[in-house]
Amino acid sequence: MPKQLLFCLSLFAGTLYSQRAATVRDTLATPFLERTEFRAGYFGNFYWNPGLAFGAEYLLQQKTRTKEKKRRTKIITKQWLANGTLGFSWDPRAEFGLFTNYGITWRRTNAKGKQLQVQVNPLGYYRSFLPDTYEVNGDDVRKVFLPGRSYYAPSISFGLGKRRDNKKLSGRYLNVTYTIRTPYNADFLPAIAIEYGYRFKFKKKP
């Protein structure tokens, strides 16, 4: 291959790498509170297992693409975020559960602020707490302290949302989350939940 072509390819690759690195540096140069959104909302099923979830989303990378149309300018923003969630759900027939998970979110926002996102949480933990439980050992009957079990609980979510620019209440979202709890008996227990809530920011005073 001619040296000139190798040089051009190297220059092109270097330019792409520099642009990507500059994008990441510019994003990370933004103050922490401006890169972080907090969220709170309902988490569970509408008729059973109601609960609440609280979380935070930290912006890792953002890219904005602009397209010129005949009548308007179309702006598409794509983001990668690190997220963490802490919540609880309650089944009045069986148990009370606490859960936490951590993962990565990909989010796309159009010019009207409408959002589409996918969230993958490979790090998940669920702790169930059962009603009063007693243990029998011969003639001895005693109450079990904090009965329940711990589970590894990864999850994946698909969601829609709406962004509100330059507002402390920065948006709302609706997610459908699929979670598994394992080991559950000899296998795993799947569960689907709805999450609806609001995002908000804490900003420094000027």
Short mmCIF file of C-alpha atoms in Angstrom, two decimals:
data_model
loop_
_atom_site.label_atom_id
_atom_site.label_comp_id
_atom_site.label_asym_id
_atom_site.label_seq_id
_atom_site.Cartn_x
_atom_site.Cartn_y
_atom_site.Cartn_z
CA MET A 1 0.00 0.00 0.00
CA PRO A 2 1.42 3.46 -0.92
CA LYS A 3 2.90 5.44 1.94
CA GLN A 4 0.67 8.42 1.10
CA LEU A 5 -2.47 6.28 1.60
CA LEU A 6 -1.19 4.92 4.89
CA PHE A 7 -0.45 8.48 6.00
CA CYS A 8 -3.96 9.64 5.06
CA LEU A 9 -5.61 6.73 6.86
CA SER A 10 -3.50 7.38 9.95
CA LEU A 11 -4.38 11.07 9.85
CA PHE A 12 -8.09 10.28 9.46
CA ALA A 13 -8.05 7.78 12.36
CA GLY A 14 -6.16 10.25 14.51
CA THR A 15 -8.69 12.98 13.75
CA LEU A 16 -11.65 10.74 14.69
CA TYR A 17 -9.90 9.69 17.90
CA SER A 18 -9.12 13.32 18.78
CA GLN A 19 -12.71 14.37 18.21
CA ARG A 20 -14.03 11.53 20.37
CA ALA A 21 -11.51 12.24 23.11
CA ALA A 22 -12.34 15.94 22.99
CA THR A 23 -16.05 15.14 23.32
CA VAL A 24 -15.40 13.01 26.40
CA ARG A 25 -13.08 15.63 27.92
CA ASP A 26 -15.61 18.42 27.31
CA THR A 27 -18.35 16.35 28.93
CA LEU A 28 -16.27 15.44 31.96
CA ALA A 29 -15.14 19.06 32.33
CA THR A 30 -18.72 20.00 33.25
CA PRO A 31 -19.27 20.42 37.03
CA PHE A 32 -20.48 17.33 38.88
CA LEU A 33 -23.94 18.62 39.78
CA GLU A 34 -24.60 19.63 36.18
CA ARG A 35 -23.70 16.13 34.99
CA THR A 36 -25.86 14.39 37.60
CA GLU A 37 -29.62 13.95 37.62
CA PHE A 38 -31.55 12.40 40.49
CA ARG A 39 -34.85 10.61 40.14
CA ALA A 40 -37.71 9.41 42.28
CA GLY A 41 -40.86 7.56 41.39
CA TYR A 42 -43.25 4.66 41.72
CA PHE A 43 -41.80 1.19 41.16
CA GLY A 44 -43.85 -1.99 41.05
CA ASN A 45 -47.15 -3.30 39.76
CA PHE A 46 -50.36 -1.34 39.99
CA TYR A 47 -52.35 -4.06 41.76
CA TRP A 48 -49.67 -5.88 43.72
CA ASN A 49 -46.06 -5.26 44.76
CA PRO A 50 -46.31 -1.45 45.02
CA GLY A 51 -43.12 0.38 45.88
CA LEU A 52 -40.83 3.36 45.39
CA ALA A 53 -37.44 3.81 43.74
CA PHE A 54 -34.81 6.53 44.09
CA GLY A 55 -31.74 6.88 41.93
CA ALA A 56 -29.05 8.96 40.31
CA GLU A 57 -27.70 9.19 36.75
CA TYR A 58 -24.19 10.44 36.02
CA LEU A 59 -23.40 11.65 32.50
CA LEU A 60 -20.38 9.85 31.03
CA GLN A 61 -20.56 10.96 27.42
CA GLN A 62 -22.85 13.07 25.24
CA LYS A 63 -22.96 13.60 21.49
CA THR A 64 -25.18 16.07 19.67
CA ARG A 65 -25.92 15.82 15.97
CA THR A 66 -27.54 18.61 13.95
CA LYS A 67 -29.43 18.13 10.70
CA GLU A 68 -30.67 20.97 8.59
CA LYS A 69 -34.21 20.45 7.30
CA LYS A 70 -36.24 22.61 4.94
CA ARG A 71 -38.28 24.25 7.66
CA ARG A 72 -36.31 23.57 10.84
CA THR A 73 -33.09 22.31 12.37
CA LYS A 74 -33.22 18.80 13.78
CA ILE A 75 -31.06 18.21 16.85
CA ILE A 76 -30.51 14.69 18.20
CA THR A 77 -28.65 14.09 21.47
CA LYS A 78 -27.28 10.70 22.51
CA GLN A 79 -25.95 10.02 25.99
CA TRP A 80 -24.22 7.32 27.97
CA LEU A 81 -24.86 7.46 31.72
CA ALA A 82 -23.88 5.49 34.81
CA ASN A 83 -26.87 4.86 37.05
CA GLY A 84 -27.67 3.56 40.51
CA THR A 85 -31.02 2.78 42.13
CA LEU A 86 -32.27 2.06 45.65
CA GLY A 87 -35.87 1.05 46.26
CA PHE A 88 -38.42 -1.21 47.87
CA SER A 89 -41.52 -3.16 46.94
CA TRP A 90 -44.22 -4.73 49.08
CA ASP A 91 -46.38 -7.78 48.50
CA PRO A 92 -49.08 -7.81 51.21
CA ARG A 93 -49.58 -11.53 50.64
CA ALA A 94 -45.98 -12.62 51.00
CA GLU A 95 -43.03 -10.31 51.60
CA PHE A 96 -41.39 -6.91 51.79
CA GLY A 97 -38.32 -6.41 49.59
CA LEU A 98 -35.41 -4.00 49.38
CA PHE A 99 -33.36 -3.78 46.19
CA THR A 100 -30.46 -1.91 44.67
CA ASN A 101 -28.89 -2.05 41.21
CA TYR A 102 -26.15 -0.38 39.18
CA GLY A 103 -25.46 -0.22 35.47
CA ILE A 104 -25.31 1.77 32.25
CA THR A 105 -28.00 3.77 30.43
CA TRP A 106 -28.13 4.73 26.75
CA ARG A 107 -30.53 7.61 26.02
CA ARG A 108 -31.62 9.37 22.84
CA THR A 109 -33.34 12.78 22.96
CA ASN A 110 -34.92 14.46 19.93
CA ALA A 111 -35.44 18.15 19.20
CA LYS A 112 -38.78 18.18 21.05
CA GLY A 113 -37.25 16.71 24.20
CA LYS A 114 -38.81 13.27 23.76
CA GLN A 115 -36.55 10.51 25.02
CA LEU A 116 -35.95 6.83 24.36
CA GLN A 117 -33.67 4.83 26.62
CA VAL A 118 -32.30 1.38 27.39
CA GLN A 119 -30.86 0.59 30.81
CA VAL A 120 -28.81 -2.51 31.63
CA ASN A 121 -28.04 -3.27 35.28
CA PRO A 122 -25.71 -6.28 35.65
CA LEU A 123 -25.09 -5.46 39.33
CA GLY A 124 -28.29 -6.08 41.26
CA TYR A 125 -29.19 -7.19 44.78
CA TYR A 126 -32.59 -8.03 46.30
CA ARG A 127 -33.33 -8.81 49.96
CA SER A 128 -36.70 -10.25 50.92
CA PHE A 129 -38.22 -9.95 54.39
CA LEU A 130 -40.92 -12.49 55.24
CA PRO A 131 -43.76 -12.22 57.78
CA ASP A 132 -43.37 -13.74 61.24
CA THR A 133 -41.59 -17.06 60.83
CA TYR A 134 -40.94 -19.72 63.49
CA GLU A 135 -38.38 -22.49 63.63
CA VAL A 136 -39.11 -25.82 65.32
CA ASN A 137 -36.25 -27.88 66.74
CA GLY A 138 -37.60 -30.81 68.71
CA ASP A 139 -39.77 -29.35 71.45
CA ASP A 140 -38.19 -25.93 71.05
CA VAL A 141 -40.11 -23.33 69.00
CA ARG A 142 -38.50 -19.96 68.42
CA LYS A 143 -39.10 -16.93 66.26
CA VAL A 144 -36.67 -16.39 63.37
CA PHE A 145 -34.92 -13.02 63.40
CA LEU A 146 -35.37 -11.11 60.09
CA PRO A 147 -36.57 -14.08 58.04
CA GLY A 148 -35.97 -13.88 54.30
CA ARG A 149 -33.34 -14.39 51.62
CA SER A 150 -30.80 -12.51 49.55
CA TYR A 151 -30.69 -12.77 45.76
CA TYR A 152 -28.54 -11.68 42.87
CA ALA A 153 -30.97 -9.56 40.79
CA PRO A 154 -29.78 -8.17 37.43
CA SER A 155 -32.28 -6.23 35.32
CA ILE A 156 -32.92 -4.54 31.99
CA SER A 157 -35.26 -1.59 31.33
CA PHE A 158 -36.82 0.02 28.28
CA GLY A 159 -38.30 3.47 28.67
CA LEU A 160 -39.73 6.70 27.34
CA GLY A 161 -39.36 10.17 28.76
CA LYS A 162 -39.59 13.93 28.30
CA ARG A 163 -36.79 16.40 28.98
CA ARG A 164 -37.33 19.89 30.43
CA ASP A 165 -34.36 22.15 29.69
CA ASN A 166 -32.96 24.57 32.28
CA LYS A 167 -35.37 23.37 34.97
CA LYS A 168 -34.63 21.82 38.35
CA LEU A 169 -37.44 19.35 37.64
CA SER A 170 -35.60 18.25 34.53
CA GLY A 171 -37.88 15.56 33.14
CA ARG A 172 -40.23 12.63 33.59
CA TYR A 173 -39.92 8.99 32.58
CA LEU A 174 -41.82 5.73 32.19
CA ASN A 175 -39.83 2.48 32.25
CA VAL A 176 -40.69 -1.19 31.95
CA THR A 177 -38.17 -3.27 33.90
CA TYR A 178 -37.51 -6.99 33.66
CA THR A 179 -35.66 -8.48 36.65
CA ILE A 180 -34.64 -11.98 37.65
CA ARG A 181 -33.89 -13.18 41.17
CA THR A 182 -31.48 -16.08 41.52
CA PRO A 183 -30.96 -18.56 43.02
CA TYR A 184 -34.69 -19.02 43.58
CA ASN A 185 -35.33 -22.61 44.64
CA ALA A 186 -33.43 -24.52 41.92
CA ASP A 187 -33.80 -21.87 39.22
CA PHE A 188 -34.72 -18.15 39.05
CA LEU A 189 -37.78 -15.96 39.51
CA PRO A 190 -38.60 -13.41 36.76
CA ALA A 191 -40.55 -10.22 37.47
CA ILE A 192 -41.80 -7.26 35.40
CA ALA A 193 -42.34 -3.86 36.97
CA ILE A 194 -43.44 -0.40 35.90
CA GLU A 195 -41.42 2.64 36.97
CA TYR A 196 -42.88 6.12 36.60
CA GLY A 197 -41.35 9.25 38.07
CA TYR A 198 -39.47 12.51 37.70
CA ARG A 199 -35.87 13.57 37.30
CA PHE A 200 -34.47 16.62 39.05
CA LYS A 201 -31.18 18.45 39.52
CA PHE A 202 -29.43 20.18 42.36
CA LYS A 203 -27.71 23.29 41.08
CA LYS A 204 -25.22 25.52 42.80
CA LYS A 205 -26.45 28.96 43.71
CA PRO A 206 -24.94 31.69 41.51
#
